[in-house]
Short mmCIF file of C-alpha atoms in Angstrom, two decimals:
data_model
loop_
_atom_site.label_atom_id
_atom_site.label_comp_id
_atom_site.label_asym_id
_atom_site.label_seq_id
_atom_site.Cartn_x
_atom_site.Cartn_y
_atom_site.Cartn_z
CA MET A 1 0.00 0.00 0.00
CA ALA A 2 2.88 2.38 0.88
CA ASN A 3 4.57 1.72 -2.47
CA LYS A 4 1.32 2.51 -4.28
CA GLN A 5 1.07 5.88 -2.57
CA ASN A 6 4.69 6.71 -3.31
CA LYS A 7 4.27 5.94 -7.01
CA SER A 8 1.27 8.24 -7.27
CA SER A 9 3.10 11.10 -5.60
CA ALA A 10 4.21 14.07 -7.65
CA LEU A 11 7.58 13.82 -5.91
CA ASN A 12 8.48 10.62 -7.79
CA GLU A 13 9.97 10.49 -11.26
CA VAL A 14 7.93 8.58 -13.83
CA ASP A 15 9.86 5.76 -15.49
CA GLY A 16 10.64 6.36 -19.13
CA VAL A 17 10.17 10.14 -19.01
CA THR A 18 13.42 12.03 -19.58
CA GLN A 19 14.29 15.68 -19.97
CA PRO A 20 14.36 16.64 -23.67
CA GLU A 21 17.82 17.56 -24.95
CA VAL A 22 16.56 20.38 -27.18
CA LEU A 23 14.51 23.17 -25.60
CA ASN A 24 11.95 25.21 -27.51
CA LEU A 25 13.82 28.47 -27.98
CA TYR A 26 10.74 30.17 -29.43
CA SER A 27 8.75 29.42 -26.28
CA ILE A 28 11.56 30.67 -24.08
CA GLU A 29 11.77 33.94 -26.00
CA LYS A 30 7.97 34.32 -25.85
CA VAL A 31 7.94 33.88 -22.06
CA LEU A 32 10.83 36.32 -21.60
CA ASN A 33 9.16 38.94 -23.78
CA LYS A 34 5.94 38.56 -21.84
CA ARG A 35 7.81 39.15 -18.59
CA LYS A 36 9.34 42.32 -20.02
CA ASN A 37 5.90 43.71 -20.87
CA GLN A 38 4.71 44.75 -17.44
CA PRO A 39 0.91 45.19 -17.15
CA SER A 40 -0.46 48.56 -16.10
CA THR A 41 -2.10 49.21 -12.75
CA SER A 42 -5.60 49.11 -14.27
CA GLU A 43 -4.81 45.82 -16.04
CA LEU A 44 -3.61 44.26 -12.80
CA VAL A 45 -6.65 45.44 -10.85
CA SER A 46 -9.16 44.36 -13.49
CA GLY A 47 -7.46 40.95 -13.73
CA ILE A 48 -7.59 40.49 -9.96
CA LEU A 49 -11.27 41.45 -9.80
CA ALA A 50 -11.94 39.02 -12.67
CA HIS A 51 -10.42 36.26 -10.48
CA ASP A 52 -7.52 35.70 -12.89
CA ILE A 53 -4.90 33.72 -10.93
CA ALA A 54 -1.98 34.62 -13.23
CA THR A 55 -2.68 38.33 -12.76
CA LEU A 56 -3.06 37.88 -9.01
CA SER A 57 0.34 36.18 -8.87
CA ARG A 58 1.97 38.98 -10.87
CA ALA A 59 0.45 41.59 -8.58
CA ILE A 60 1.72 39.77 -5.48
CA THR A 61 5.19 39.58 -7.02
CA LEU A 62 4.99 43.34 -7.61
CA ILE A 63 4.13 44.19 -4.01
CA GLU A 64 6.79 41.77 -2.71
CA SER A 65 9.45 43.48 -4.83
CA THR A 66 12.18 45.38 -2.99
CA ASN A 67 12.74 47.57 -6.04
CA THR A 68 11.84 51.11 -4.98
CA THR A 69 10.51 51.91 -8.49
CA HIS A 70 7.73 49.33 -7.96
CA LEU A 71 6.50 50.85 -4.70
CA SER A 72 4.11 53.50 -6.05
CA LYS A 73 2.56 51.07 -8.55
CA ALA A 74 2.13 48.42 -5.84
CA ASN A 75 0.47 50.95 -3.53
CA GLU A 76 -1.92 51.98 -6.29
CA VAL A 77 -2.93 48.36 -6.93
CA ILE A 78 -3.59 47.83 -3.21
CA LYS A 79 -5.60 51.07 -3.01
CA GLU A 80 -7.81 50.04 -5.96
CA CYS A 81 -8.37 46.56 -4.50
CA LEU A 82 -9.12 47.70 -0.94
CA PRO A 83 -12.87 48.39 -1.50
CA TYR A 84 -13.27 44.74 -2.58
CA ALA A 85 -11.33 43.28 0.37
CA ASN A 86 -12.26 42.47 3.98
CA LYS A 87 -14.90 39.93 2.96
CA SER A 88 -13.10 36.81 4.11
CA ILE A 89 -12.17 34.97 7.26
CA ARG A 90 -8.46 34.92 8.01
CA ILE A 91 -6.97 31.92 9.78
CA GLY A 92 -3.38 31.73 10.98
CA ILE A 93 -1.85 28.27 11.44
CA THR A 94 1.42 27.71 13.23
CA GLY A 95 3.38 24.92 14.84
CA VAL A 96 6.92 23.67 15.11
CA PRO A 97 8.59 22.13 12.02
CA GLY A 98 7.45 18.53 11.57
CA VAL A 99 4.05 19.00 13.20
CA GLY A 100 2.32 18.44 9.84
CA LYS A 101 1.22 21.97 8.92
CA SER A 102 1.21 21.39 5.16
CA THR A 103 -0.63 18.06 5.46
CA PHE A 104 -3.18 19.61 7.81
CA ILE A 105 -3.74 22.65 5.59
CA GLU A 106 -4.26 20.45 2.55
CA ALA A 107 -6.87 18.31 4.36
CA PHE A 108 -8.55 21.39 5.84
CA GLY A 109 -8.43 23.27 2.51
CA LYS A 110 -10.00 20.35 0.64
CA LEU A 111 -12.82 20.29 3.20
CA MET A 112 -13.38 24.02 2.65
CA THR A 113 -13.49 23.75 -1.16
CA SER A 114 -15.86 20.78 -0.93
CA MET A 115 -18.22 23.11 0.95
CA GLY A 116 -18.06 25.66 -1.86
CA ARG A 117 -15.56 28.02 -0.24
CA LYS A 118 -12.62 29.58 -2.10
CA VAL A 119 -9.35 29.09 -0.24
CA ALA A 120 -6.10 31.05 -0.55
CA VAL A 121 -3.09 29.59 1.27
CA LEU A 122 -0.24 31.99 1.94
CA ALA A 123 2.59 29.66 2.88
CA VAL A 124 5.69 31.30 4.33
CA ASP A 125 9.00 29.47 4.02
CA PRO A 126 11.99 30.31 6.23
CA SER A 127 14.87 32.08 4.50
CA SER A 128 18.44 31.00 5.09
CA SER A 129 20.43 33.47 7.16
CA ILE A 130 23.52 32.45 5.14
CA SER A 131 22.38 32.20 1.50
CA HIS A 132 19.12 34.18 2.01
CA GLY A 133 17.35 31.60 -0.15
CA SER A 134 14.15 29.60 0.43
CA ILE A 135 12.97 26.27 -0.94
CA LEU A 136 9.33 27.36 -1.41
CA GLY A 137 8.18 23.75 -1.68
CA ASP A 138 4.71 24.02 -0.14
CA LYS A 139 2.88 23.75 -3.48
CA THR A 140 4.65 20.45 -4.08
CA ARG A 141 3.72 19.16 -0.64
CA MET A 142 0.05 20.10 -1.08
CA GLU A 143 -0.23 18.25 -4.38
CA GLU A 144 -3.99 17.63 -4.15
CA LEU A 145 -5.00 21.11 -3.03
CA VAL A 146 -2.84 22.78 -5.66
CA LYS A 147 -4.93 21.10 -8.38
CA ASP A 148 -8.21 22.33 -6.88
CA GLU A 149 -9.70 25.12 -9.00
CA ASN A 150 -11.15 26.75 -5.87
CA ALA A 151 -7.79 26.94 -4.13
CA TYR A 152 -4.73 29.14 -4.58
CA ILE A 153 -1.37 28.49 -2.92
CA ARG A 154 1.23 31.23 -2.80
CA PRO A 155 4.58 30.38 -1.19
CA SER A 156 6.71 33.33 -0.10
CA ALA A 157 10.08 33.69 1.60
CA SER A 158 10.15 35.11 5.12
CA GLY A 159 13.31 37.07 4.30
CA GLU A 160 14.50 39.05 7.30
CA THR A 161 10.98 39.39 8.71
CA LEU A 162 10.41 38.08 12.22
CA GLY A 163 7.14 36.64 13.45
CA GLY A 164 6.78 33.81 10.95
CA VAL A 165 5.36 35.80 8.04
CA ALA A 166 6.67 37.33 4.85
CA ARG A 167 7.32 41.06 4.52
CA LYS A 168 4.21 41.72 2.44
CA THR A 169 1.79 39.06 3.71
CA ARG A 170 -0.65 41.72 4.94
CA GLU A 171 -0.94 43.32 1.48
CA THR A 172 -1.18 39.92 -0.17
CA ILE A 173 -4.27 39.16 1.93
CA ILE A 174 -6.00 42.24 0.48
CA LEU A 175 -5.29 41.15 -3.10
CA CYS A 176 -6.50 37.59 -2.46
CA GLU A 177 -9.74 38.88 -0.92
CA ALA A 178 -10.29 41.18 -3.91
CA ALA A 179 -9.78 38.13 -6.16
CA GLY A 180 -12.78 36.45 -4.50
CA PHE A 181 -11.16 34.16 -1.92
CA ASP A 182 -13.35 33.98 1.17
CA THR A 183 -11.01 31.87 3.31
CA ILE A 184 -7.42 33.05 3.78
CA ILE A 185 -5.04 30.62 5.49
CA ILE A 186 -1.60 31.82 6.55
CA GLU A 187 0.91 29.08 7.26
CA THR A 188 3.80 30.45 9.28
CA VAL A 189 7.38 29.21 9.31
CA GLY A 190 6.83 27.74 12.77
CA VAL A 191 9.29 29.80 14.75
CA GLY A 192 7.89 29.00 18.17
CA GLN A 193 6.95 32.01 20.29
CA SER A 194 7.66 34.81 17.75
CA GLU A 195 4.21 34.63 16.16
CA THR A 196 2.92 38.08 17.07
CA ALA A 197 3.09 39.31 13.46
CA VAL A 198 0.75 36.65 12.09
CA HIS A 199 -1.54 37.00 15.10
CA SER A 200 -1.94 40.68 14.25
CA MET A 201 -3.29 39.98 10.75
CA VAL A 202 -5.68 37.06 11.25
CA ASP A 203 -9.10 36.61 12.86
CA PHE A 204 -8.47 33.13 14.22
CA PHE A 205 -5.19 31.64 15.46
CA LEU A 206 -4.74 27.86 15.33
CA LEU A 207 -1.82 26.15 17.03
CA LEU A 208 -0.85 22.69 15.81
CA LYS A 209 0.87 20.37 18.28
CA ILE A 210 1.97 16.76 18.38
CA SER A 211 2.21 14.44 21.35
CA GLY A 212 5.26 12.50 22.36
CA ALA A 213 7.76 15.23 21.39
CA GLY A 214 9.21 15.74 24.85
CA ASP A 215 7.33 16.44 28.07
CA GLU A 216 4.11 18.39 27.85
CA LEU A 217 5.59 21.41 29.66
CA GLN A 218 7.96 21.79 26.70
CA GLY A 219 4.92 22.37 24.51
CA ILE A 220 3.14 24.71 26.89
CA LYS A 221 4.79 28.04 26.09
CA ARG A 222 2.88 30.92 27.62
CA GLY A 223 3.28 33.41 24.77
CA ILE A 224 2.08 31.19 21.94
CA MET A 225 -0.58 29.51 24.08
CA GLU A 226 -2.14 32.82 25.05
CA MET A 227 -2.57 33.75 21.40
CA ALA A 228 -4.14 30.45 20.35
CA ASP A 229 -7.91 30.23 19.83
CA LEU A 230 -7.71 26.51 19.13
CA ILE A 231 -5.03 23.92 19.82
CA VAL A 232 -5.11 20.89 17.54
CA ILE A 233 -3.13 17.78 18.44
CA ASN A 234 -2.21 16.38 15.02
CA LYS A 235 -1.07 12.87 14.08
CA ALA A 236 -3.68 11.24 16.33
CA ASP A 237 -3.52 7.96 14.43
CA GLY A 238 -2.13 4.45 14.83
CA ASP A 239 -0.28 3.90 18.09
CA ASN A 240 -0.34 7.63 18.78
CA VAL A 241 -4.08 7.95 19.54
CA ALA A 242 -3.72 7.38 23.29
CA LYS A 243 -0.80 9.84 23.52
CA ALA A 244 -2.80 12.45 21.61
CA LYS A 245 -5.73 12.09 24.02
CA LEU A 246 -3.38 12.49 26.98
CA ALA A 247 -1.83 15.59 25.40
CA LYS A 248 -5.32 17.02 24.87
CA THR A 249 -6.05 16.62 28.59
CA GLU A 250 -2.75 18.29 29.55
CA PHE A 251 -3.31 21.27 27.25
CA ASN A 252 -6.89 21.68 28.47
CA ARG A 253 -5.55 21.96 32.02
CA ALA A 254 -2.92 24.49 30.93
CA LEU A 255 -5.48 26.71 29.20
CA HIS A 256 -7.33 27.21 32.46
CA LEU A 257 -4.25 28.98 33.85
CA PHE A 258 -4.48 31.81 31.32
CA PRO A 259 -6.63 34.94 31.68
CA ALA A 260 -9.91 35.22 29.78
CA LYS A 261 -9.74 36.57 26.22
CA ASN A 262 -11.24 39.93 25.25
CA SER A 263 -13.21 38.14 22.56
CA GLY A 264 -15.23 36.25 25.15
CA TRP A 265 -14.05 33.00 23.52
CA THR A 266 -12.77 30.09 25.58
CA PRO A 267 -9.90 28.37 23.68
CA LYS A 268 -10.45 24.71 22.98
CA VAL A 269 -8.28 21.65 22.35
CA THR A 270 -9.06 18.88 19.88
CA THR A 271 -7.27 16.05 18.11
CA CYS A 272 -7.08 15.08 14.46
CA SER A 273 -5.14 13.08 11.93
CA ALA A 274 -4.43 15.17 8.85
CA TYR A 275 -2.93 12.08 7.18
CA GLU A 276 -6.09 10.00 7.69
CA LYS A 277 -8.33 13.11 7.36
CA THR A 278 -10.11 12.40 10.64
CA GLY A 279 -11.19 15.14 13.03
CA ILE A 280 -10.88 17.88 10.38
CA GLY A 281 -14.64 18.46 10.42
CA ASP A 282 -14.50 19.05 14.19
CA VAL A 283 -11.84 21.70 13.66
CA TRP A 284 -14.06 23.59 11.21
CA LYS A 285 -17.04 23.25 13.57
CA THR A 286 -15.03 24.92 16.35
CA ILE A 287 -13.83 27.69 14.02
CA SER A 288 -17.43 28.32 12.91
CA GLU A 289 -18.55 28.60 16.55
CA TYR A 290 -15.81 31.15 17.18
CA PHE A 291 -16.82 33.37 14.24
CA GLU A 292 -20.48 33.20 15.22
CA LEU A 293 -19.57 34.43 18.70
CA VAL A 294 -17.19 37.28 17.75
CA LYS A 295 -19.39 38.59 14.94
CA ASN A 296 -22.39 38.74 17.27
CA ASN A 297 -20.56 40.47 20.14
CA GLY A 298 -18.77 43.00 17.89
CA TYR A 299 -15.24 41.76 18.64
CA PHE A 300 -14.62 40.74 15.01
CA GLU A 301 -14.95 44.30 13.66
CA GLU A 302 -13.13 45.83 16.62
CA LYS A 303 -10.15 43.53 16.11
CA ARG A 304 -9.99 44.33 12.38
CA LYS A 305 -9.88 48.07 13.21
CA ASP A 306 -7.07 47.56 15.73
CA GLN A 307 -5.14 45.50 13.19
CA ASN A 308 -5.46 48.21 10.55
CA GLN A 309 -4.05 50.75 12.99
CA PHE A 310 -1.22 48.39 13.96
CA TRP A 311 -0.19 47.86 10.34
CA MET A 312 -0.25 51.58 9.64
CA LEU A 313 2.34 52.07 12.39
CA GLU A 314 4.34 49.05 11.20
CA THR A 315 4.43 50.47 7.67
CA ILE A 316 5.71 53.80 9.00
CA ASN A 317 8.47 51.98 10.89
CA GLU A 318 9.40 49.95 7.81
CA GLN A 319 9.51 52.99 5.52
CA LEU A 320 11.62 55.00 7.99
CA LYS A 321 14.04 52.10 8.23
CA ASN A 322 14.28 51.72 4.43
CA LYS A 323 14.76 55.48 3.91
CA PHE A 324 17.51 55.52 6.53
CA TYR A 325 19.52 52.64 5.12
CA ASN A 326 19.11 53.77 1.51
CA HIS A 327 20.26 57.33 2.22
CA PRO A 328 23.49 57.77 0.17
CA GLU A 329 25.39 59.72 2.86
CA ILE A 330 24.20 57.41 5.63
CA THR A 331 25.43 54.41 3.63
CA GLN A 332 28.96 55.82 3.62
CA LEU A 333 28.90 56.97 7.24
CA LEU A 334 27.48 53.64 8.35
CA GLU A 335 30.48 51.75 6.98
CA GLU A 336 32.86 54.15 8.72
CA ASN A 337 31.01 53.79 12.02
CA LYS A 338 30.93 50.01 11.71
CA LYS A 339 34.73 49.93 11.56
CA ALA A 340 35.01 52.38 14.46
CA VAL A 341 32.69 50.24 16.58
CA GLN A 342 34.58 47.05 15.70
CA ASN A 343 37.88 48.68 16.71
CA ASN A 344 36.38 49.91 20.00
CA GLU A 345 37.00 53.52 18.98
CA VAL A 346 33.41 54.45 19.75
CA SER A 347 30.55 52.70 21.55
CA PRO A 348 27.72 51.16 19.46
CA PHE A 349 25.21 53.47 21.17
CA ALA A 350 27.19 56.65 20.51
CA ALA A 351 27.72 55.65 16.88
CA ALA A 352 24.00 54.97 16.44
CA MET A 353 23.04 58.33 17.95
CA ASP A 354 25.53 60.16 15.71
CA LEU A 355 24.07 58.50 12.60
CA LEU A 356 20.51 59.29 13.63
CA SER A 357 21.41 62.88 14.46
CA PHE A 358 23.00 63.30 11.04
CA TYR A 359 19.96 61.76 9.29
CA PHE A 360 17.46 63.99 11.12
CA LYS A 361 19.60 67.15 11.00
CA ASP A 362 17.26 68.72 8.42
#
């Protein structure tokens, strides 16, 4: 049975199929020319509103660009799409590497599309601190969901961004909502307790855990637990069912130690097997109960307003930082101060204050 599943996987090479020695140069030239012809702002917006996935992808690439010449165009696209956004539910999913996030999201996403919902998965891959590269393999791992016409998977690199999300995830959500996706799932890199960024852009925060990975106290981290609206013990299958039930009991006890949430919601714990697709329906039932509660008591809208304010301030911080480091005179002075700090000629704090004073001298 295992061999059968492996042969049907997209990760396996099909016998007898080899890479052609001669490439179609005409096709290559056609693709390159198409990339050179950048669509206008109106073309991007109209394509997004028409639910064209290729246009959506190009627009996301534009807003993720670090090229300063793309900034004004990206902002215009976001501005035009904003009136059509904010009509989805946003779910953040996190968990340590190996907990089965991709498998869970695929099973959960397939359940959503079977119910007639349109699902956009924004999967964030960790970037190497050495090469600065990312594998971006989530589309390959979700090989069933990626073929679903009601699903869209967009992998992005985390870059230097902390908090388990990519630099432009917030803006990407707006574009996906304008493209008609009513369920936005953000899969974080799984960095442990630094999940405040994703928590500040979603409506519901789901924490995936597994049993048997050390003592239960190791998994009960106050910061991440306080943010979670639902804890799901994954891989509750085979010999692991009893351990998963025990872990559920332990986490339920731990949740009672935390203060009540402003939403009025009491976080819950459940088990599932994403591999066997069991318990996924219970997860959606719990999420539905949460949204019914927060939309009736007004917390849903209040949280969205607070998040908008938060991201305004974050954008100001990001732009100030970019302006500072891209200032031509600062760039030169920074290198000089780096050497002075390394040689203990000046303290790091004094050097920083001198640079800031020079930048703000006008």
